[in-house]
Coordinates of C-alpha atoms in Angstrom, one line a residue:
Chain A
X1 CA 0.0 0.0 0.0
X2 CA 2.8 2.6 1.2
X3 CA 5.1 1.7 -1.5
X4 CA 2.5 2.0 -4.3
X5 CA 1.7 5.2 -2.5
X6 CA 4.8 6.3 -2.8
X7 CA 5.3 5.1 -6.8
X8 CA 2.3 7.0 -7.4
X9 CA 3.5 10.7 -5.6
X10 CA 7.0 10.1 -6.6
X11 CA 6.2 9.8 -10.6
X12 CA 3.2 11.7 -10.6
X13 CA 4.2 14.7 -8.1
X14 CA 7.9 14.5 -7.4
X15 CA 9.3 14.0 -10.6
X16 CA 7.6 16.8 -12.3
X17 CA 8.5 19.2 -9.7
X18 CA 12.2 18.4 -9.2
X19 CA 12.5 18.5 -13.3
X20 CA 10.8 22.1 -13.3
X21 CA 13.4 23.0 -10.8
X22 CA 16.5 21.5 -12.6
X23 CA 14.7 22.8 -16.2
X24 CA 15.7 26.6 -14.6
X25 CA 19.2 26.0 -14.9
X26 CA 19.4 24.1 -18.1
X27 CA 20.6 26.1 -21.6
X28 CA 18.1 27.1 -23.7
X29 CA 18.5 26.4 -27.5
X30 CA 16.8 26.5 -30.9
X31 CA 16.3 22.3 -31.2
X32 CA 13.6 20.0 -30.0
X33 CA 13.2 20.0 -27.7
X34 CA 14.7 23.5 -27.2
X35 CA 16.9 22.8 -24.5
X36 CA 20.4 21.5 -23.2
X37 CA 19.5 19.8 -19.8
X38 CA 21.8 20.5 -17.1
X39 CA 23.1 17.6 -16.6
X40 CA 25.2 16.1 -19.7
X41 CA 27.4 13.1 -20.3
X42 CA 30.6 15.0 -19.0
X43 CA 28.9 16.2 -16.0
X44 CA 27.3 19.6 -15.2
X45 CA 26.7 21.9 -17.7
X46 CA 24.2 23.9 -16.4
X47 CA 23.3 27.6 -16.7
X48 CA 22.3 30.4 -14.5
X49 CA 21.5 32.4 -17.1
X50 CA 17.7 31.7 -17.0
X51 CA 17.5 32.5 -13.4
X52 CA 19.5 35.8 -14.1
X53 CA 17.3 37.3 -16.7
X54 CA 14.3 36.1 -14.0
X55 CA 15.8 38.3 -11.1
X56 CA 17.3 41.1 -12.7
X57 CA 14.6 41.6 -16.0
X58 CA 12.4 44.9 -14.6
X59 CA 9.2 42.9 -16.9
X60 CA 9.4 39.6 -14.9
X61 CA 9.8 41.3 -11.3
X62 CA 6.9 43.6 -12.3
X63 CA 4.7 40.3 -13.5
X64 CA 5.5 38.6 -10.6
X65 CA 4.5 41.4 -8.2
X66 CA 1.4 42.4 -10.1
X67 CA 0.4 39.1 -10.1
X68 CA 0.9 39.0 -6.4
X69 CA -0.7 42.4 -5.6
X70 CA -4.1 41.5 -8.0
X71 CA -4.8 38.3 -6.1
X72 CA -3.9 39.8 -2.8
X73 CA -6.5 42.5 -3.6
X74 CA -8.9 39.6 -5.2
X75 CA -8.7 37.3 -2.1
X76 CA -9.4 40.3 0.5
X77 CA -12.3 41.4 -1.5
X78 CA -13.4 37.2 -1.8
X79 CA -12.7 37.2 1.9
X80 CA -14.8 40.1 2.8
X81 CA -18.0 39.4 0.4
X82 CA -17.8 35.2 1.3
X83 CA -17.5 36.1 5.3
X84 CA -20.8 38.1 4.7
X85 CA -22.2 35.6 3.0
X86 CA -21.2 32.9 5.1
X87 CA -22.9 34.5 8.3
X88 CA -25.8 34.8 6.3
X89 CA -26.0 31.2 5.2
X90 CA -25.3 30.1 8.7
X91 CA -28.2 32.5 10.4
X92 CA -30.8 30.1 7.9
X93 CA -32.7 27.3 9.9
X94 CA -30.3 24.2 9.4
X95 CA -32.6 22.6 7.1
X96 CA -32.6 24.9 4.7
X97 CA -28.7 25.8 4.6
X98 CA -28.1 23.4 2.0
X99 CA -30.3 24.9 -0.6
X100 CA -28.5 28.5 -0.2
X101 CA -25.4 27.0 -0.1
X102 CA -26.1 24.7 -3.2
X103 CA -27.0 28.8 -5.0
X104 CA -23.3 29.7 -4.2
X105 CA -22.4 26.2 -5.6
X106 CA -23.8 26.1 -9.0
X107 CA -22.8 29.1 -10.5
X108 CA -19.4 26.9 -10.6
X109 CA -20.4 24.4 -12.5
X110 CA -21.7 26.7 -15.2
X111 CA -17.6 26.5 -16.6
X112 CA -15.2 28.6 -15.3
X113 CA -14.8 29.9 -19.1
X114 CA -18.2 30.0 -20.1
X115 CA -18.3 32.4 -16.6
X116 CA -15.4 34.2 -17.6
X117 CA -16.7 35.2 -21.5
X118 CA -20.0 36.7 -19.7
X119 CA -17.6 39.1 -18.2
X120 CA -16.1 39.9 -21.8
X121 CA -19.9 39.8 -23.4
X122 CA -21.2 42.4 -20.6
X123 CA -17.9 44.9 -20.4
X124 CA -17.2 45.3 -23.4
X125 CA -17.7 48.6 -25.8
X126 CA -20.4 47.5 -27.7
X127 CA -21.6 45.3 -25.0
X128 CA -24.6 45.2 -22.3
X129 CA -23.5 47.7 -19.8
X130 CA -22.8 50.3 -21.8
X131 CA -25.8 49.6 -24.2
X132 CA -27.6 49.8 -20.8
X133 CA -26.1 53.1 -19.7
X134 CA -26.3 54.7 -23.1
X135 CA -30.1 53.7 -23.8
X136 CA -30.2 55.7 -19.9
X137 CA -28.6 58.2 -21.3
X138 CA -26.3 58.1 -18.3
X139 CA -23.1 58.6 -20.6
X140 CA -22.5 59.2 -24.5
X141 CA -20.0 57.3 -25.4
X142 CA -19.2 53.7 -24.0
X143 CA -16.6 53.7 -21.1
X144 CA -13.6 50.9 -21.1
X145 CA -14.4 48.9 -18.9
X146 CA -13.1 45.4 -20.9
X147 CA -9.1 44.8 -20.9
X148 CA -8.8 46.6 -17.8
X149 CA -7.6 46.2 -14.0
X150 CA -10.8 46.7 -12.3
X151 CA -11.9 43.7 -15.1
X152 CA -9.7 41.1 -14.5
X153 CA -10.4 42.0 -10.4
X154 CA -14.1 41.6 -11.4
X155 CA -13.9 38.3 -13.2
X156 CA -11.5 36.8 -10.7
X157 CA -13.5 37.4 -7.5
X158 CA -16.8 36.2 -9.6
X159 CA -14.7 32.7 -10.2
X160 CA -13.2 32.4 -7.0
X161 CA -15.9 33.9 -4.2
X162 CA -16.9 29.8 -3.8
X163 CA -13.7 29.3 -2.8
X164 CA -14.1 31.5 0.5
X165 CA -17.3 30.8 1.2
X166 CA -17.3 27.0 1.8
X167 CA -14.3 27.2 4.5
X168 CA -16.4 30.2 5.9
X169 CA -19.3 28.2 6.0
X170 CA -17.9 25.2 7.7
X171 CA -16.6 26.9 9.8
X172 CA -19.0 29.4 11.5
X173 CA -22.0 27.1 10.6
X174 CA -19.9 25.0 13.8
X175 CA -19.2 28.0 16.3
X176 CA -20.3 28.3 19.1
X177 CA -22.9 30.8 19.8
X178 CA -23.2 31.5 23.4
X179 CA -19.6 33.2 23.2
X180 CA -21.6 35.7 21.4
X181 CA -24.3 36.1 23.4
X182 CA -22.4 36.3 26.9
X183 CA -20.2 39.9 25.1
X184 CA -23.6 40.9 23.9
X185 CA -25.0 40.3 27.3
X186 CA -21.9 42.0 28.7
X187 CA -22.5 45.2 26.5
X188 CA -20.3 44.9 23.9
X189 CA -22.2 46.1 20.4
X190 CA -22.4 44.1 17.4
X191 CA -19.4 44.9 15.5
X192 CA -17.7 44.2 18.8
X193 CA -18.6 41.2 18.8
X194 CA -17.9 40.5 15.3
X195 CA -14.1 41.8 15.5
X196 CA -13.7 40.5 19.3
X197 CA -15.2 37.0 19.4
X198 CA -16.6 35.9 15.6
X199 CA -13.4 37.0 13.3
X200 CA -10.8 35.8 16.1
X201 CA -12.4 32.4 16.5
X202 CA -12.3 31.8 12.5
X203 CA -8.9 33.0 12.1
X204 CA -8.2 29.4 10.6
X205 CA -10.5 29.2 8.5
X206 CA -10.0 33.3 7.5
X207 CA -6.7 31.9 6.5
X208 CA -7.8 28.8 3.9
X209 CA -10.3 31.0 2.6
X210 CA -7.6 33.2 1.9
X211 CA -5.2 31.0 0.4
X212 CA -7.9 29.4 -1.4
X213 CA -8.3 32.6 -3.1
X214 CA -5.3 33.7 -3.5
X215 CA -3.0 30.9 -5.0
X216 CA -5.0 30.0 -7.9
X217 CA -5.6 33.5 -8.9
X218 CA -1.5 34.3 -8.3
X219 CA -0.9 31.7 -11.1
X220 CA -4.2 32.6 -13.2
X221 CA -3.8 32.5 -17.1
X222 CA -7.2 32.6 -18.2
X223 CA -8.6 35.8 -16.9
X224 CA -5.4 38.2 -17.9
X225 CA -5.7 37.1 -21.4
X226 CA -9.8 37.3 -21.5
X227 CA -10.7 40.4 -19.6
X228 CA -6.7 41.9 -18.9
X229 CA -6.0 42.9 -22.9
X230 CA -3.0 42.6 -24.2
X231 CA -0.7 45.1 -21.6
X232 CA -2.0 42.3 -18.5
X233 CA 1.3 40.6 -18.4
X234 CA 0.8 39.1 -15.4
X235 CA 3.5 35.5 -14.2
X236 CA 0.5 33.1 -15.3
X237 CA 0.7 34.6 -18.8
X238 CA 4.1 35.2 -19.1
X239 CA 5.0 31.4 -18.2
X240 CA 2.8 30.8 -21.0
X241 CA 4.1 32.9 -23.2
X242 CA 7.8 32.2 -22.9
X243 CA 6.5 28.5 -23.0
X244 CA 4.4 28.1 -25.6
X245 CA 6.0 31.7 -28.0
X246 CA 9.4 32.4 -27.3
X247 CA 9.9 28.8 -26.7
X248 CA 12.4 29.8 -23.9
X249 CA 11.6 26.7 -21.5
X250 CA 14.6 27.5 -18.7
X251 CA 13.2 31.0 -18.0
X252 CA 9.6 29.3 -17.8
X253 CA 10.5 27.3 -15.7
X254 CA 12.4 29.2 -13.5
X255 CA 9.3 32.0 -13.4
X256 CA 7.3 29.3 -12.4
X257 CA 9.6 28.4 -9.4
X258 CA 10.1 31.8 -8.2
X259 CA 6.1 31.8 -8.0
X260 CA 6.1 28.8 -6.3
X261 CA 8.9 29.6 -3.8
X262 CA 7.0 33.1 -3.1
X263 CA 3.7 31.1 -2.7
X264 CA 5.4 29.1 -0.1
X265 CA 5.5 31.8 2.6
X266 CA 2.0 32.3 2.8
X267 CA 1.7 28.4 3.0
X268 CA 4.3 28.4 5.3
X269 CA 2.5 31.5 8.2
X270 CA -0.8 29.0 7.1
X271 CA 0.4 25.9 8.3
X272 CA 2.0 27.7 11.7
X273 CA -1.0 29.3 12.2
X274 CA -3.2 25.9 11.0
X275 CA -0.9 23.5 13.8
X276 CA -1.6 25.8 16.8
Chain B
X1 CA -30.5 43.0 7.4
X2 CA -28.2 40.5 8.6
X3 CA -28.6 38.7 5.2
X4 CA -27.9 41.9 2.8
X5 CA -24.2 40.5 2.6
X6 CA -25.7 36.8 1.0
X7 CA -27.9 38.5 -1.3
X8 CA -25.5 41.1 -2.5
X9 CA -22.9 38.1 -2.9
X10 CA -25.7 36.0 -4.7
X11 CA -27.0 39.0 -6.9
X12 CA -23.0 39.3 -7.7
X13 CA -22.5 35.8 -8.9
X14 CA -25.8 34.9 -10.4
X15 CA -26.4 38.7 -12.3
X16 CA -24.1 37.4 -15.0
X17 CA -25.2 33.7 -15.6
X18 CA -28.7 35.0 -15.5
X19 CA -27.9 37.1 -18.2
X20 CA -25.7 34.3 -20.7
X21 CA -28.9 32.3 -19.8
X22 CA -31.6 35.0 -21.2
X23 CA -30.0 35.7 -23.9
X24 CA -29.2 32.3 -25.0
X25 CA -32.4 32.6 -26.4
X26 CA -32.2 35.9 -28.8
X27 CA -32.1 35.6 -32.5
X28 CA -29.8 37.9 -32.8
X29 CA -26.2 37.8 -34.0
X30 CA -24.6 40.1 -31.7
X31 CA -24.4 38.1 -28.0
X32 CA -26.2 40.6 -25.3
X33 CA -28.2 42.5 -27.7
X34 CA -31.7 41.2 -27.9
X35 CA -32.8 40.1 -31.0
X36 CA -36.4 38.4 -30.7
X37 CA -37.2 35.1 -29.0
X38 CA -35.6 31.9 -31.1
X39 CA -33.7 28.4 -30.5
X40 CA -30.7 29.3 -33.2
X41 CA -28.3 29.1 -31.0
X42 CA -29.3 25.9 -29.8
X43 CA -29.4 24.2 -33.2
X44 CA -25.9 25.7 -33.6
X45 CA -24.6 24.0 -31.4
X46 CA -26.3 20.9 -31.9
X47 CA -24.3 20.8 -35.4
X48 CA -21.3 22.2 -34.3
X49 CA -19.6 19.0 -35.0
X50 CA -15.8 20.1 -33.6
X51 CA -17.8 21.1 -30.7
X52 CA -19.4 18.1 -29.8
X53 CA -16.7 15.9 -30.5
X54 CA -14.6 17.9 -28.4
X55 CA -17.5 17.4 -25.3
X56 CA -17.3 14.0 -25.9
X57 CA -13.8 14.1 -25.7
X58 CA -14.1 15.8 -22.5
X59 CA -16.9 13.3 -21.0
X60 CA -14.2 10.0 -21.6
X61 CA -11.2 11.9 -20.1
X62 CA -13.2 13.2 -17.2
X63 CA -14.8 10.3 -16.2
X64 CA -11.3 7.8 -17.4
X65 CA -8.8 10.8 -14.8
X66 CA -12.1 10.6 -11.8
X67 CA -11.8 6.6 -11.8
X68 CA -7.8 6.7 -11.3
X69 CA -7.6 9.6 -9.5
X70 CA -10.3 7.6 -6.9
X71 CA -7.7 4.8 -6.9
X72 CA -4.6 6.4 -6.3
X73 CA -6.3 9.0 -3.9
X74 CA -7.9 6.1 -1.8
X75 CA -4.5 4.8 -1.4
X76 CA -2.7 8.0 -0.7
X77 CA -5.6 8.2 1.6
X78 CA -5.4 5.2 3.2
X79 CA -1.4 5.4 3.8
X80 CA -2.3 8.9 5.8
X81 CA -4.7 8.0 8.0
X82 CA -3.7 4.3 8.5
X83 CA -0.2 3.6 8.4
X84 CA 1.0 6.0 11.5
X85 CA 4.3 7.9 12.1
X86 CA 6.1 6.3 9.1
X87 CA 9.3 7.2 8.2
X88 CA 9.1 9.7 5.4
X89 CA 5.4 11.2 5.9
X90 CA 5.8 14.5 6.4
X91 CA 7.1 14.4 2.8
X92 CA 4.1 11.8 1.7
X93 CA 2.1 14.1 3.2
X94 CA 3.6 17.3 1.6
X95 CA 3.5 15.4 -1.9
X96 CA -0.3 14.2 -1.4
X97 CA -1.2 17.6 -0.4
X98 CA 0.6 19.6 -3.2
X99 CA -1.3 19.4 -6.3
X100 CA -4.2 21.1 -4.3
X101 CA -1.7 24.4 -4.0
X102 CA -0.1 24.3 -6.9
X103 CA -1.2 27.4 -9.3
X104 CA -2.8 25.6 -12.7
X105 CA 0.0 26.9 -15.1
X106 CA 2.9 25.4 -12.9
X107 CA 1.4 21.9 -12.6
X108 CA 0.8 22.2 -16.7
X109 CA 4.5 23.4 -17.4
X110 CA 5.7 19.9 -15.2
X111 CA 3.7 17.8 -16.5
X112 CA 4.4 18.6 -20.0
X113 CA 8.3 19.1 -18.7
X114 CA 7.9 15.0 -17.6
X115 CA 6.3 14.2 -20.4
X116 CA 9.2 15.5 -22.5
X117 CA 11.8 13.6 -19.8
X118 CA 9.9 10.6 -20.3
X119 CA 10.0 10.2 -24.2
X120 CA 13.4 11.3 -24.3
X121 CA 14.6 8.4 -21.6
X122 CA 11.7 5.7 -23.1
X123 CA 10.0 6.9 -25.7
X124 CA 7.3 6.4 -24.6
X125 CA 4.1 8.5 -24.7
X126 CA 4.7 8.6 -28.1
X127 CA 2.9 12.2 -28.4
X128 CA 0.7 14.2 -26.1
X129 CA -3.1 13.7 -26.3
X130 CA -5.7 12.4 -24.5
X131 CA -3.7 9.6 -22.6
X132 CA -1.3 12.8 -21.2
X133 CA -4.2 14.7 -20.5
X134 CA -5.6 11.8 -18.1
X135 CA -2.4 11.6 -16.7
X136 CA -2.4 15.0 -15.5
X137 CA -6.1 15.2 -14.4
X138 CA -6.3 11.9 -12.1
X139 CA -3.2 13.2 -10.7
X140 CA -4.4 16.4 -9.7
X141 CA -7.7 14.6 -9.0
X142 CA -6.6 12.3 -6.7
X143 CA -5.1 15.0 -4.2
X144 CA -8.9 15.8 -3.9
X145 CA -9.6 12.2 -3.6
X146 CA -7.2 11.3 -0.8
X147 CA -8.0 14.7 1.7
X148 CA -11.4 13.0 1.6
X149 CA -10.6 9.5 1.9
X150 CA -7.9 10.5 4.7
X151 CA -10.7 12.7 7.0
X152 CA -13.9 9.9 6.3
X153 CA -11.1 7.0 7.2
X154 CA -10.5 9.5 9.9
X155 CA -14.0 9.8 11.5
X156 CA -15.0 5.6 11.5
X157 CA -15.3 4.2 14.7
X158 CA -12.6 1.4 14.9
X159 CA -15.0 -0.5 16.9
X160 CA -16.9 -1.6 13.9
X161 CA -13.6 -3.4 12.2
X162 CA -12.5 -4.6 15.4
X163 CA -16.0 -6.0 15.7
X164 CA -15.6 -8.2 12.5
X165 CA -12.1 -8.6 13.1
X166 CA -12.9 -10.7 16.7
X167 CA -15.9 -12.6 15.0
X168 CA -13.3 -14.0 12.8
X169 CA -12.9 -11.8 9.5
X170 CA -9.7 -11.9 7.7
X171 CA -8.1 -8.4 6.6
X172 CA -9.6 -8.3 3.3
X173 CA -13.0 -9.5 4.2
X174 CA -12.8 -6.6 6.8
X175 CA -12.2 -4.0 4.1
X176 CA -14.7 -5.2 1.7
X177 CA -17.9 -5.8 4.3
X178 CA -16.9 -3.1 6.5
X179 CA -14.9 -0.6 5.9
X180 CA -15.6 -0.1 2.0
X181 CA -18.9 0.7 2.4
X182 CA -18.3 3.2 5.2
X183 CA -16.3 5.2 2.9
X184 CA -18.3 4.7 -0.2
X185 CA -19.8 8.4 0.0
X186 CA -16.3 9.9 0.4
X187 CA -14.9 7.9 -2.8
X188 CA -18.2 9.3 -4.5
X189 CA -17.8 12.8 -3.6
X190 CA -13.8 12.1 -4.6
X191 CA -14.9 11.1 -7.8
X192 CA -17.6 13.9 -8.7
X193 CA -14.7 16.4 -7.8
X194 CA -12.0 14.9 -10.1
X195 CA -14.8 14.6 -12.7
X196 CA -15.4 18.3 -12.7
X197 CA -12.1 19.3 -12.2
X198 CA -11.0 17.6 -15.4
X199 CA -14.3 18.9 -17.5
X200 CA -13.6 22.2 -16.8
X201 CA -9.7 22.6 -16.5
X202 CA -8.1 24.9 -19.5
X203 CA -4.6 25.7 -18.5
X204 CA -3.7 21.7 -17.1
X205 CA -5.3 20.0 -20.9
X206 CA -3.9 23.3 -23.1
X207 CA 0.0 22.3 -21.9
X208 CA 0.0 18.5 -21.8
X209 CA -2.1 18.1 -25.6
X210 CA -1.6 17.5 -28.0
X211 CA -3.2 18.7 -31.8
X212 CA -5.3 15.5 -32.0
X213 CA -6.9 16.1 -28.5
X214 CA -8.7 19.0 -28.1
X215 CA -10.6 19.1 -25.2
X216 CA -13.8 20.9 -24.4
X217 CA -12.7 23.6 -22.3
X218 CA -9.3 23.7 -24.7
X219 CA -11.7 24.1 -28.0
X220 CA -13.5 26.8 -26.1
X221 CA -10.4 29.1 -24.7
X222 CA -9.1 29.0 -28.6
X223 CA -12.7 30.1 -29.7
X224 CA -13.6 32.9 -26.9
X225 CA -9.8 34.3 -28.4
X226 CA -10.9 34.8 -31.4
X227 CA -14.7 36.4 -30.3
X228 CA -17.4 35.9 -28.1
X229 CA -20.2 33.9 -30.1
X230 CA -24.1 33.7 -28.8
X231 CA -23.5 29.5 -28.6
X232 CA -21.1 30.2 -25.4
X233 CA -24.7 31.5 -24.0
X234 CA -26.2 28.5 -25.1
X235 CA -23.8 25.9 -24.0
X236 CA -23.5 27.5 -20.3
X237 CA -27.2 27.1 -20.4
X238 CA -27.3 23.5 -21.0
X239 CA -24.3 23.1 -18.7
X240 CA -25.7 25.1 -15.7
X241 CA -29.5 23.1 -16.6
X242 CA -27.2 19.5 -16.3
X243 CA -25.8 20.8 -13.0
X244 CA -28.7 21.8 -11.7
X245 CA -30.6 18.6 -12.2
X246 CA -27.4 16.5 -10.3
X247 CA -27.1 18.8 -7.8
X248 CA -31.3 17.8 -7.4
X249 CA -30.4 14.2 -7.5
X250 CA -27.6 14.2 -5.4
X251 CA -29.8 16.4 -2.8
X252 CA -32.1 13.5 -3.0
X253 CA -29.6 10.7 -2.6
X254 CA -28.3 12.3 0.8
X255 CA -31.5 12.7 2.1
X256 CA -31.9 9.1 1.7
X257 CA -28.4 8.6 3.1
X258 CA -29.1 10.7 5.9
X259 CA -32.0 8.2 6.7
X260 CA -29.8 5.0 6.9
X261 CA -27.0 6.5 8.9
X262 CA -28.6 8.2 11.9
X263 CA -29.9 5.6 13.9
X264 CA -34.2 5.9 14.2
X265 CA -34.7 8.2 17.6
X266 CA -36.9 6.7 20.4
X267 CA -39.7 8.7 20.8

């Protein structure tokens, strides 16, 4: 059992990883497949010249930290709207939780593209937002609202809000309530309460929710190159791009570490926070 | 009052859908932009042959990447919550655990990155395609898999195998009259998850394809590139209509499940 275990993480987990790491130091050139691996007949040959252009380029430092930045701001919002929501969901009669939790559920399953080109189909010029404010006669000509920040913000908290608010759920659907009451009986007001007892308590489960949110939409592809236009080069993208354009595999894969390796500090404070 | 924040976070996530759903339905050309009541876009994609032969496409790997993943996760699984304080499992544990954190586009650019290492040293896949892609889903699947395996494996009472095990059962009897069945609804949740995961995954399929296996969700990415179309409207329809109607089913199922696991109260 343990040792199939093992086969299975070691060929399907391991190995992938550890040759995504060794890929950033290997040579890039124009054969197939386009590289020079770092480790050769005679012994190393590797290079440091895809981690160089990673660390010192201005382009990939700025993708890396506006991809950082966009799904810090997406997670807070996700984290703010889903707690909401969760209270809400949890204040229903048991019986009936299921039901408004299934409404937060099935949006999901509509396809996160299908989701995703609704965004494009309603922000756009010529599309039903600015048809609507024009026909109001709220603005003349149609605002940009498509291939912009506020956009890609938009379409990522609309994919990933489930994400926050099933931890949330689970969790405050459990708490205890009288911990509530006795403040409340004690004098303290309701936002009080919320910051002293209810957010404290659910700190763990703040922090999934968060990380939920925000590693998936770190790494996003999909949503920069739908609703971000062409300028969104965010580290999602530009993996992709060096990938799959420029055919420059080492610096791929060495982007795609350094996102990893600044992913695992959050995972890191989580699992701290998760063990006490 | 207290409920404005589930409303507004409903209104937020169903304004859109309601809206590809409505206009699903227009004749006209231009998606969003009503154009009289009509089906068009429904026969469209009815005879959208690339389409549907991408769904179908779609449908086999899904459900091929769910059954492994339920495999290999029940095992990971099992190793977690059975074997103790092994030597080595905080780094079985770390490995089960990290396909669930890892962004989309890193887990594609490895996967495609062992593919390429494994042709080179074997030759074999031969190309990427569908048999890569399933690779790649029921690995990422079976993380899913094994977190829920691990915590309903977790949860039994040990009673009810050491019950079977002092009338005489041998190990595997045990597993197969006992404990199997207690985790049945854990390795069918498992297997939903990896299901939908694999059906609607872009970035995981678009790295480890290959030309002659275009995926749903791949077909649809290349398409929305080019321009919206009034068939995306009618496809999420049909989509969000098929989840609907599980999501029924299933709601039904656990109510009957509900009914055989609590024990009849004595009133």
């Amino acid at each position: 059992m343990r040792a199939a275990g093992w086969l299975a993480l070691g060929v399907l987990v391991a190995a992938p990883l550890l040759i995504v790491l060794a890929m950033g130091f290997s040579t890039a050139t124009s054969g197939v497949p386009p590289v020079i691996p770092p480790w050769g007949a005679s012994g190393w040959q590797g290079s440091l010249e895809a981690w160089g252009l990673v660390l010192s380029d201005p382009f990939y430092r700025d993708a890396l930290w506006q991809s950082l930045r966009l799904a810090f701001l997406t997670a807070t919002l996700c984290l703010v709207l889903g707690f909401g929501m969760a209270m809400g969901i949890a204040a229903v009669p048991p019986a009936r939780q299921f039901t408004w939790l299934a409404l937060v559920l099935l949006p999901f399953w509509t396809g996160f593209l299908l989701r995703v080109s609704a965004w494009v189909g309603l922000l756009r010029d010529s599309g039903w937002v600015n048809g609507m404010l024009m026909k109001l006669g709220l603005i003349e000509a149609p605002l940009r609202m498509l291939h912009t920040e506020g956009a890609m913000i938009l379409g990522m908290v609309h994919a990933y809000l489930p994400f926050a608010v099933l931890p949330l759920y689970a969790s405050l659907a459990r708490r205890d309530l009288t911990l509530e009451e006795a403040a409340a009986d004690l004098g303290a007001g309701r936002w009080r309460v919320l910051f002293t007892i209810t957010l404290p308590l659910a700190a763990p489960a703040l922090a999934a929710a968060f990380l939920l949110v925000f590693i998936p939409a770190a790494g996003e592809v999909v949503i920069p190159e739908l609703l971000g236009g062409p300028e969104a080069l965010l580290v999602g993208r530009a993996i992709w791009q060096e990938f799959f354009q420029t055919l420059d595999w080492p610096v791929a894969a060495a982007l795609a570490t350094a996102l990893l390796a600044l992913l695992l500090l959050p995972l890191a404070a989580f699992q701290r926070l998760a063990a006490r | 009052m207290r409920r404005a924040a589930l409303f507004l976070g409903l209104f937020f996530l169903w304004a859109p859908i309601a809206l590809m759903v409505g206009y699903a339905f227009s004749d006209g050309r231009t998606p969003y932009i009503w154009g009289g009541f009509s089906l068009r876009w429904f026969h469209a994609l009815a005879a959208n042959e690339r389409l549907l032969e991408a769904a179908w496409l779609s449908l086999r790997i899904a459900a091929a990447a769910a059954t492994l993943a339920t495999l290999l996760g029940l095992v990971l699984g099992w190793v977690l919550a059975r074997h103790g304080p092994f030597r080595g499992r905080p780094l079985f544990g770390a490995l089960a655990g990290a396909p669930l954190v890892l962004p989309e586009v890193v887990m594609g650019l490895a996967f495609l990155l062992l593919i390429v290492g494994l042709q080179g040293l074997t030759g074999w896949p031969a190309q990427r395609g569908a048999m890569t892609v399933w690779l790649a889903h029921s690995a990422l699947g079976m993380a899913f898999v094994a977190v829920l395996v691990q915590a309903r494996l977790a949860a039994l009472d040990p009673r009810l195998e050491e019950a079977a095990a002092d009338l005489g059962a041998g190990p595997f009897t045990i597993f197969r009259t006992i404990t199997l069945p207690l985790i049945t609804p854990s390795l069918l949740a498992g297997w939903g998850l990896a299901f939908t995961l694999s059906l609607d995954d872009v970035v995981l399929a678009s790295f480890v394809s290959g030309p002659g296996a275009t995926t749903l969700p791949v077909y649809l990415f290349s398409a929305l590139r080019l321009g919206l179309t009034p068939e995306a409207n009618a496809l999420a329809s049909l989509l969000l209509g098929a989840a609907a109607a599980l999501l029924l089913a299933f709601a039904i199922a656990a109510k009957g499940w509900a009914r055989v696991e609590t024990p009849p109260s004595r009133e």
